[in-house]
């Protein structure tokens, strides 16, 4: 299967619904969808771009894990949480954190060639290839490729997985 068009009556897509659909290139998710389950598109290696519905509030764990052709995802402004390995091993280079984002797991973008993160959220500051939360007191994510990184004074907490999957 290479293309799927879902009906406007659809409200939820359960866990692993499209897992390892290696030929899936295009999927049309209607705005009526409010929840997309864990690992729903994991291993969809031909998927390059996807438009997520505006009503989505959580990017579930491993949602696009292993989608190594995926280079573009628009994260809706209503998303409050990006869970672990959501975009693990994708081809995404640029991420825009939405304005309502409250929580992001440090390994959400692990093994992806991120070169730029922009934050529209009051909860996250991006500086020197790192994402900080809690007014700069928590280092959430480092996406740089430098051999040396100096954690700035004022940081009180290192989040889960902050350096665990440093991309090389």
JSON list of C-alpha atoms in Angstrom, two decimals, residues 94-98 116-121 126 143:
[
{"chain": "A", "resi": 94, "resn": "UNK", "atom": "CA", "xyz": [14.36, 21.26, 11.19]},
{"chain": "A", "resi": 95, "resn": "UNK", "atom": "CA", "xyz": [11.82, 21.20, 14.03]},
{"chain": "A", "resi": 96, "resn": "UNK", "atom": "CA", "xyz": [9.45, 23.93, 15.13]},
{"chain": "A", "resi": 97, "resn": "UNK", "atom": "CA", "xyz": [8.23, 23.40, 18.68]},
{"chain": "A", "resi": 98, "resn": "UNK", "atom": "CA", "xyz": [4.58, 24.49, 18.89]},
{"chain": "A", "resi": 116, "resn": "UNK", "atom": "CA", "xyz": [17.77, 23.56, 13.71]},
{"chain": "A", "resi": 117, "resn": "UNK", "atom": "CA", "xyz": [15.11, 23.73, 16.38]},
{"chain": "A", "resi": 118, "resn": "UNK", "atom": "CA", "xyz": [12.88, 26.78, 16.71]},
{"chain": "A", "resi": 119, "resn": "UNK", "atom": "CA", "xyz": [10.65, 27.23, 19.74]},
{"chain": "A", "resi": 120, "resn": "UNK", "atom": "CA", "xyz": [7.29, 28.97, 19.63]},
{"chain": "A", "resi": 121, "resn": "UNK", "atom": "CA", "xyz": [6.61, 27.72, 23.15]},
{"chain": "A", "resi": 126, "resn": "UNK", "atom": "CA", "xyz": [16.70, 27.06, 22.24]},
{"chain": "A", "resi": 143, "resn": "UNK", "atom": "CA", "xyz": [21.21, 18.19, 19.23]}
]
